[in-house]
mmCIF file of C-alpha atoms in Angstrom:
data_model
loop_
_atom_site.group_PDB
_atom_site.id
_atom_site.type_symbol
_atom_site.label_atom_id
_atom_site.label_comp_id
_atom_site.label_asym_id
_atom_site.label_seq_id
_atom_site.Cartn_x
_atom_site.Cartn_y
_atom_site.Cartn_z
ATOM 1 C CA MET M 710 -43.464 70.977 -36.171
ATOM 2 C CA THR M 711 -39.773 71.675 -35.939
ATOM 3 C CA VAL M 712 -39.971 72.305 -32.202
ATOM 4 C CA GLN M 713 -41.772 69.070 -31.730
ATOM 5 C CA GLN M 714 -39.227 67.055 -33.610
ATOM 6 C CA SER M 715 -36.325 68.513 -31.546
ATOM 7 C CA THR M 716 -38.041 67.635 -28.277
ATOM 8 C CA LEU M 717 -38.573 64.116 -29.585
ATOM 9 C CA VAL M 718 -34.805 63.761 -30.095
ATOM 10 C CA ILE M 719 -33.605 65.108 -26.898
ATOM 11 C CA THR M 720 -36.264 62.888 -25.117
ATOM 12 C CA VAL M 721 -34.649 59.913 -26.783
ATOM 13 C CA ASN M 722 -31.127 60.836 -26.016
ATOM 14 C CA ALA M 723 -32.003 61.713 -22.471
ATOM 15 C CA ARG M 724 -33.351 58.285 -21.928
ATOM 16 C CA ASN M 725 -30.369 56.626 -23.431
ATOM 17 C CA ALA M 726 -28.101 58.591 -21.027
ATOM 18 C CA GLN M 727 -30.470 57.647 -18.179
ATOM 19 C CA ARG M 728 -29.784 54.028 -19.016
ATOM 20 C CA ASP M 729 -26.097 54.554 -19.188
ATOM 21 C CA ILE M 730 -25.968 56.018 -15.840
ATOM 22 C CA GLU M 731 -28.056 53.222 -14.357
ATOM 23 C CA ARG M 732 -25.664 50.726 -15.990
ATOM 24 C CA LEU M 733 -22.704 52.479 -14.505
ATOM 25 C CA ASP M 734 -24.307 52.463 -11.022
ATOM 26 C CA ARG M 735 -24.748 48.763 -11.212
ATOM 27 C CA SER M 736 -21.324 48.194 -12.517
ATOM 28 C CA LEU M 737 -19.848 50.366 -9.544
ATOM 29 C CA LEU M 738 -21.931 48.384 -6.941
ATOM 30 C CA ASP M 739 -20.916 45.144 -8.505
ATOM 31 C CA LEU M 740 -17.359 45.994 -8.128
ATOM 32 C CA GLY M 741 -17.788 47.339 -4.443
ATOM 33 C CA THR M 742 -19.654 44.094 -3.711
ATOM 34 C CA GLN M 743 -16.570 41.981 -4.546
ATOM 35 C CA GLY M 744 -14.768 43.942 -1.639
ATOM 36 C CA ASP M 745 -17.589 43.450 0.753
ATOM 37 C CA ARG M 746 -17.416 39.751 0.162
ATOM 38 C CA THR M 747 -13.846 39.480 0.908
ATOM 39 C CA SER M 748 -14.074 41.553 4.059
ATOM 40 C CA ARG M 749 -16.882 39.186 5.225
ATOM 41 C CA SER M 750 -14.961 35.860 4.583
ATOM 42 C CA MET M 751 -12.276 37.070 7.101
ATOM 43 C CA GLY M 752 -12.826 36.131 10.631
ATOM 44 C CA SER M 753 -13.245 38.290 13.803
ATOM 45 C CA SER M 754 -9.714 37.653 14.912
ATOM 46 C CA LEU M 755 -8.630 39.573 11.822
ATOM 47 C CA SER M 756 -10.708 42.752 12.360
ATOM 48 C CA SER M 757 -7.847 45.124 11.684
ATOM 49 C CA LEU M 758 -6.966 43.418 8.597
ATOM 50 C CA THR M 759 -10.554 43.200 7.350
ATOM 51 C CA ALA M 760 -10.695 46.978 7.852
ATOM 52 C CA TYR M 761 -7.862 47.529 5.896
ATOM 53 C CA MET M 762 -9.203 45.263 2.945
ATOM 54 C CA ALA M 763 -12.521 47.236 3.327
ATOM 55 C CA GLY M 764 -10.573 50.469 2.531
ATOM 56 C CA LEU M 765 -8.634 48.677 0.017
ATOM 57 C CA LEU M 766 -11.699 47.589 -1.781
ATOM 58 C CA SER M 767 -13.752 50.695 -1.805
ATOM 59 C CA VAL M 768 -15.487 51.252 -5.306
ATOM 60 C CA ALA M 769 -12.929 54.047 -6.512
ATOM 61 C CA THR M 770 -9.914 51.781 -5.463
ATOM 62 C CA ALA M 771 -11.729 48.685 -6.925
ATOM 63 C CA ILE M 772 -11.826 50.427 -10.292
ATOM 64 C CA SER M 773 -8.054 51.360 -9.897
ATOM 65 C CA LYS M 774 -7.270 47.725 -9.293
ATOM 66 C CA VAL M 775 -9.242 46.535 -12.424
ATOM 67 C CA ASP M 776 -7.356 48.984 -14.411
ATOM 68 C CA ALA M 777 -4.025 47.701 -13.128
ATOM 69 C CA TYR M 778 -5.042 44.332 -14.100
ATOM 70 C CA THR M 779 -6.266 45.166 -17.367
ATOM 71 C CA SER M 780 -2.927 47.105 -17.980
ATOM 72 C CA MET M 781 -0.775 44.048 -17.008
ATOM 73 C CA GLN M 782 -2.892 41.898 -19.312
ATOM 74 C CA ASN M 783 -2.253 44.249 -22.265
ATOM 75 C CA ARG M 784 1.393 44.260 -21.601
ATOM 76 C CA LEU M 785 1.462 40.311 -21.647
ATOM 77 C CA LYS M 786 -0.605 40.170 -24.620
ATOM 78 C CA LEU M 787 2.227 41.930 -26.515
ATOM 79 C CA VAL M 788 4.508 39.129 -25.962
ATOM 80 C CA THR M 789 2.353 36.140 -26.035
ATOM 81 C CA ALA M 790 0.751 34.465 -29.055
ATOM 82 C CA THR M 791 -2.195 32.465 -27.644
ATOM 83 C CA GLN M 792 -4.419 32.509 -24.746
ATOM 84 C CA LYS M 793 -2.799 29.656 -23.095
ATOM 85 C CA GLU M 794 0.613 31.479 -23.364
ATOM 86 C CA LEU M 795 -1.079 34.783 -22.001
ATOM 87 C CA ASN M 796 -2.539 32.430 -18.985
ATOM 88 C CA GLN M 797 0.950 30.881 -18.357
ATOM 89 C CA ALA M 798 2.575 34.524 -18.401
ATOM 90 C CA THR M 799 -0.187 35.731 -15.991
ATOM 91 C CA ASN M 800 0.453 32.781 -13.515
ATOM 92 C CA ASP M 801 4.113 32.993 -13.892
ATOM 93 C CA THR M 802 4.484 36.650 -12.975
ATOM 94 C CA PHE M 803 1.898 36.439 -10.175
ATOM 95 C CA ALA M 804 3.776 33.549 -8.694
ATOM 96 C CA ILE M 805 7.097 35.324 -8.964
ATOM 97 C CA ALA M 806 5.569 38.620 -7.539
ATOM 98 C CA GLN M 807 4.196 36.682 -4.597
ATOM 99 C CA ARG M 808 7.330 34.544 -4.010
ATOM 100 C CA THR M 809 9.512 37.465 -3.889
ATOM 101 C CA ALA M 810 6.936 39.956 -2.439
ATOM 102 C CA GLN M 811 7.521 42.518 -5.232
ATOM 103 C CA ALA M 812 4.845 44.604 -6.929
ATOM 104 C CA TRP M 813 3.040 42.500 -9.533
ATOM 105 C CA ASP M 814 2.965 45.153 -12.238
ATOM 106 C CA GLY M 815 6.720 45.815 -11.736
ATOM 107 C CA VAL M 816 7.364 42.016 -12.258
ATOM 108 C CA VAL M 817 5.153 41.989 -15.440
ATOM 109 C CA GLN M 818 7.116 44.917 -16.865
ATOM 110 C CA VAL M 819 10.435 43.094 -16.411
ATOM 111 C CA TYR M 820 9.122 40.058 -17.930
ATOM 112 C CA GLN M 821 7.568 41.814 -20.865
ATOM 113 C CA ARG M 822 11.054 43.394 -21.593
ATOM 114 C CA PHE M 823 12.725 40.090 -21.332
ATOM 115 C CA ALA M 824 10.094 38.603 -23.740
ATOM 116 C CA ASP M 825 10.596 41.369 -26.187
ATOM 117 C CA ASN M 826 14.245 40.383 -26.686
ATOM 118 C CA ALA M 827 13.368 36.410 -26.399
ATOM 119 C CA LYS M 828 13.820 35.705 -30.099
ATOM 120 C CA VAL M 829 16.959 37.716 -30.461
ATOM 121 C CA LEU M 830 18.447 36.076 -27.401
ATOM 122 C CA GLY M 831 17.394 32.738 -28.269
ATOM 123 C CA ILE M 832 15.327 32.124 -25.000
ATOM 124 C CA ASN M 833 11.720 30.889 -24.514
ATOM 125 C CA LEU M 834 8.951 32.025 -21.942
ATOM 126 C CA LYS M 835 10.183 29.588 -19.436
ATOM 127 C CA GLN M 836 13.659 30.966 -19.453
ATOM 128 C CA VAL M 837 11.968 34.562 -19.470
ATOM 129 C CA ALA M 838 10.165 33.562 -16.156
ATOM 130 C CA SER M 839 13.221 32.230 -14.656
ATOM 131 C CA LEU M 840 15.215 35.418 -15.348
ATOM 132 C CA THR M 841 12.534 37.534 -14.062
ATOM 133 C CA ASP M 842 12.453 35.538 -10.899
ATOM 134 C CA THR M 843 16.155 36.036 -10.380
ATOM 135 C CA VAL M 844 15.704 39.892 -10.839
ATOM 136 C CA SER M 845 12.994 40.077 -8.396
ATOM 137 C CA LYS M 846 14.802 37.867 -5.854
ATOM 138 C CA SER M 847 17.847 40.075 -6.312
ATOM 139 C CA ILE M 848 15.837 43.107 -5.530
ATOM 140 C CA ALA M 849 14.216 41.629 -2.407
ATOM 141 C CA ILE M 850 17.619 40.673 -1.178
ATOM 142 C CA SER M 851 18.743 44.360 -1.287
ATOM 143 C CA GLY M 852 16.336 45.073 1.616
ATOM 144 C CA ALA M 853 14.771 48.120 -0.330
ATOM 145 C CA SER M 854 11.517 49.567 0.785
ATOM 146 C CA ALA M 855 8.454 48.394 -1.265
ATOM 147 C CA ALA M 856 8.284 51.886 -3.185
ATOM 148 C CA SER M 857 12.322 51.653 -3.898
ATOM 149 C CA ALA M 858 11.965 48.003 -4.851
ATOM 150 C CA GLU M 859 9.124 48.775 -7.581
ATOM 151 C CA ALA M 860 11.148 51.766 -8.645
ATOM 152 C CA ALA M 861 14.117 49.522 -9.273
ATOM 153 C CA LEU M 862 12.065 47.050 -11.211
ATOM 154 C CA VAL M 863 10.752 49.821 -13.388
ATOM 155 C CA GLN M 864 14.174 51.192 -13.924
ATOM 156 C CA PHE M 865 15.675 47.974 -14.786
ATOM 157 C CA GLY M 866 12.618 47.176 -17.251
ATOM 158 C CA GLN M 867 13.500 50.496 -19.012
ATOM 159 C CA ALA M 868 17.113 49.550 -19.284
ATOM 160 C CA LEU M 869 16.217 46.297 -21.029
ATOM 161 C CA ALA M 870 13.963 48.248 -23.379
ATOM 162 C CA SER M 871 17.025 50.494 -24.266
ATOM 163 C CA GLY M 872 19.168 47.715 -24.915
ATOM 164 C CA VAL M 873 21.940 48.658 -22.565
ATOM 165 C CA LEU M 874 22.120 49.176 -18.633
ATOM 166 C CA ARG M 875 24.005 52.348 -17.939
ATOM 167 C CA GLY M 876 23.474 56.102 -16.854
ATOM 168 C CA GLU M 877 20.469 56.904 -14.886
ATOM 169 C CA GLU M 878 18.984 53.497 -14.929
ATOM 170 C CA PHE M 879 22.429 52.144 -13.382
ATOM 171 C CA ASN M 880 22.622 54.854 -10.728
ATOM 172 C CA SER M 881 18.875 54.222 -9.705
ATOM 173 C CA ILE M 882 19.410 50.690 -9.343
ATOM 174 C CA SER M 883 22.553 51.114 -7.487
ATOM 175 C CA GLU M 884 20.812 53.395 -4.962
ATOM 176 C CA GLN M 885 17.577 51.340 -4.556
ATOM 177 C CA ALA M 886 18.449 47.829 -5.304
ATOM 178 C CA SER M 887 22.157 46.993 -5.049
ATOM 179 C CA GLY M 888 21.593 43.387 -4.759
ATOM 180 C CA LEU M 889 20.591 43.236 -8.469
ATOM 181 C CA LEU M 890 24.034 44.928 -9.517
ATOM 182 C CA LYS M 891 25.668 42.337 -7.211
ATOM 183 C CA ALA M 892 24.026 39.507 -8.915
ATOM 184 C CA ILE M 893 25.094 40.860 -12.299
ATOM 185 C CA ALA M 894 28.548 41.534 -11.082
ATOM 186 C CA THR M 895 28.729 37.876 -9.697
ATOM 187 C CA GLY M 896 27.590 36.503 -13.085
ATOM 188 C CA LEU M 897 30.268 38.262 -14.949
ATOM 189 C CA GLY M 898 33.030 37.668 -12.285
ATOM 190 C CA VAL M 899 33.689 41.354 -11.588
ATOM 191 C CA ASN M 900 33.395 43.664 -8.771
ATOM 192 C CA ILE M 901 30.919 46.739 -8.476
ATOM 193 C CA GLY M 902 33.520 49.284 -9.438
ATOM 194 C CA GLU M 903 34.514 47.173 -12.548
ATOM 195 C CA LEU M 904 30.715 46.817 -13.319
ATOM 196 C CA ARG M 905 30.237 50.500 -13.152
ATOM 197 C CA ALA M 906 33.025 50.993 -15.563
ATOM 198 C CA MET M 907 31.444 48.626 -18.095
ATOM 199 C CA ALA M 908 28.165 50.576 -17.707
ATOM 200 C CA ASN M 909 29.868 53.868 -18.477
ATOM 201 C CA GLN M 910 31.533 52.050 -21.599
ATOM 202 C CA GLY M 911 28.090 50.694 -22.568
ATOM 203 C CA LYS M 912 29.177 47.183 -22.303
ATOM 204 C CA LEU M 913 26.277 45.963 -20.210
ATOM 205 C CA THR M 914 24.095 45.190 -23.104
ATOM 206 C CA GLY M 915 20.797 43.094 -22.843
ATOM 207 C CA ASP M 916 22.537 39.770 -23.799
ATOM 208 C CA VAL M 917 25.494 40.419 -21.487
ATOM 209 C CA VAL M 918 23.145 41.103 -18.509
ATOM 210 C CA ILE M 919 20.915 38.042 -19.221
ATOM 211 C CA LYS M 920 23.755 35.544 -19.363
ATOM 212 C CA ALA M 921 25.126 37.225 -16.290
ATOM 213 C CA LEU M 922 21.909 36.780 -14.275
ATOM 214 C CA ASP M 923 21.490 33.161 -15.637
ATOM 215 C CA LYS M 924 24.948 32.390 -14.205
ATOM 216 C CA ALA M 925 24.149 33.961 -10.965
ATOM 217 C CA LYS M 926 20.951 32.225 -10.310
ATOM 218 C CA GLY M 927 22.254 29.668 -8.039
ATOM 219 C CA SER M 928 24.091 32.284 -5.839
ATOM 220 C CA VAL M 929 20.940 34.482 -5.728
ATOM 221 C CA ASP M 930 18.503 31.635 -4.844
ATOM 222 C CA ASN M 931 20.812 30.670 -1.903
ATOM 223 C CA LEU M 932 20.880 34.364 -0.477
ATOM 224 C CA PHE M 933 17.149 34.739 -1.011
ATOM 225 C CA SER M 934 16.574 31.769 1.062
ATOM 226 C CA LYS M 935 18.009 33.390 4.140
ATOM 227 C CA THR M 936 15.843 36.518 3.881
ATOM 228 C CA ASP M 937 12.495 37.136 5.943
ATOM 229 C CA PHE M 938 9.728 39.393 4.468
ATOM 230 C CA THR M 939 8.970 42.567 6.189
ATOM 231 C CA ILE M 940 5.398 43.745 6.898
ATOM 232 C CA ALA M 941 5.575 46.069 4.045
ATOM 233 C CA GLN M 942 6.556 43.493 1.752
ATOM 234 C CA SER M 943 3.649 41.231 3.198
ATOM 235 C CA PHE M 944 1.166 44.076 2.323
ATOM 236 C CA THR M 945 2.689 44.118 -1.381
ATOM 237 C CA GLN M 946 1.699 40.574 -1.442
ATOM 238 C CA LEU M 947 -1.804 41.382 -0.323
ATOM 239 C CA ASN M 948 -2.096 44.196 -2.751
ATOM 240 C CA ASN M 949 -1.016 41.810 -5.523
ATOM 241 C CA ALA M 950 -3.699 39.264 -4.324
ATOM 242 C CA THR M 951 -6.203 41.910 -4.343
ATOM 243 C CA ILE M 952 -5.696 43.124 -7.906
ATOM 244 C CA LYS M 953 -5.708 39.367 -9.226
ATOM 245 C CA PHE M 954 -9.014 38.795 -7.168
ATOM 246 C CA VAL M 955 -10.831 41.898 -8.410
ATOM 247 C CA GLY M 956 -9.493 41.874 -11.799
ATOM 248 C CA GLU M 957 -10.395 38.375 -12.569
ATOM 249 C CA ALA M 958 -13.737 38.912 -10.884
ATOM 250 C CA GLY M 959 -14.476 41.907 -13.056
ATOM 251 C CA LYS M 960 -13.533 40.110 -16.099
ATOM 252 C CA ALA M 961 -15.457 36.921 -15.275
ATOM 253 C CA ASN M 962 -18.776 38.896 -14.689
ATOM 254 C CA GLY M 963 -18.275 41.383 -17.363
ATOM 255 C CA ALA M 964 -18.463 44.242 -14.947
ATOM 256 C CA ALA M 965 -15.231 45.821 -16.001
ATOM 257 C CA SER M 966 -16.182 45.930 -19.602
ATOM 258 C CA LEU M 967 -19.608 47.066 -18.791
ATOM 259 C CA LEU M 968 -18.289 49.936 -16.503
ATOM 260 C CA SER M 969 -15.909 50.918 -19.227
ATOM 261 C CA ASN M 970 -18.470 50.928 -22.131
ATOM 262 C CA SER M 971 -20.865 52.881 -19.944
ATOM 263 C CA ILE M 972 -18.207 55.681 -19.272
ATOM 264 C CA ARG M 973 -17.421 55.919 -22.915
ATOM 265 C CA SER M 974 -21.314 56.111 -23.684
ATOM 266 C CA LEU M 975 -21.856 58.709 -21.224
ATOM 267 C CA ALA M 976 -18.741 60.668 -22.593
ATOM 268 C CA ASP M 977 -20.098 60.349 -26.265
ATOM 269 C CA ASN M 978 -23.576 61.711 -24.915
ATOM 270 C CA LEU M 979 -22.275 64.511 -22.723
ATOM 271 C CA ASP M 980 -23.449 67.304 -24.805
ATOM 272 C CA THR M 981 -26.831 65.797 -24.780
ATOM 273 C CA ILE M 982 -26.995 65.423 -20.947
ATOM 274 C CA ALA M 983 -26.047 69.002 -20.728
ATOM 275 C CA ASN M 984 -28.544 70.220 -22.962
ATOM 276 C CA VAL M 985 -31.117 68.135 -21.364
ATOM 277 C CA ALA M 986 -30.318 69.700 -18.052
ATOM 278 C CA ILE M 987 -30.375 73.277 -19.513
ATOM 279 C CA LEU M 988 -33.624 72.609 -20.985
ATOM 280 C CA GLY M 989 -35.082 71.259 -17.807
ATOM 281 C CA GLY M 990 -33.813 74.270 -16.018
ATOM 282 C CA VAL M 991 -35.491 76.576 -18.440
ATOM 283 C CA ALA M 992 -38.746 74.789 -18.172
ATOM 284 C CA PHE M 993 -38.737 74.914 -14.537
ATOM 285 C CA LEU M 994 -38.243 78.624 -14.674
#
């Protein structure tokens, strides 16, 4: 009797695990289909770009895009109070990223850091978006590679989180996005040497940097209007658009949530799956 009861439990769990696997397969297929639809929507004259998109939206990569989108949404939820504000923050950061050809997740990080200090500094989300735009344009003016620009955004975001720009963050930005430091220096009415001295003395606090960037906005906008995007920057824009497309599609049809739940369910039942496989092997022998 005991043997029969154990066999029954294993059979039920095995069926549950099988259903989870089938759901996982359907979720992966659904995400991959999004990439296929995008590729087919491009004309034959863009065959090379279509091939790039096909690779960009492989199933594994599609999952990473959904995760990137979800991560950015989680960041923005921390600094917004309503769904309306979250939608506005999402649209603002995406528009800034595309307008300045910067990595969307880097832009979101800077936006989040500004927003974290919004109440203390007496600024609203509209001003947060404006400051983030100025930072992104300043980095674009620097002529840095896509990787260096993204690193500079991250370093600046970390500096805002710590409350002061100095040390490693200052040196990293100086090497990878000097245009941002020039913008801050312009807003403060000092040269780069004097700015470095202020950084060493811990004087480049969050409020000082924000006021400087606000004053330098006109100058930065003027310089940015004279720049042209590189091919690498254009691909950054394409990557941003892909993350938005796949992320929103996965959210709309529930594929992302289903996929995540299925993986968690499989993880919870991993011992059962292993036991079933072992018992199946023993029965075969």
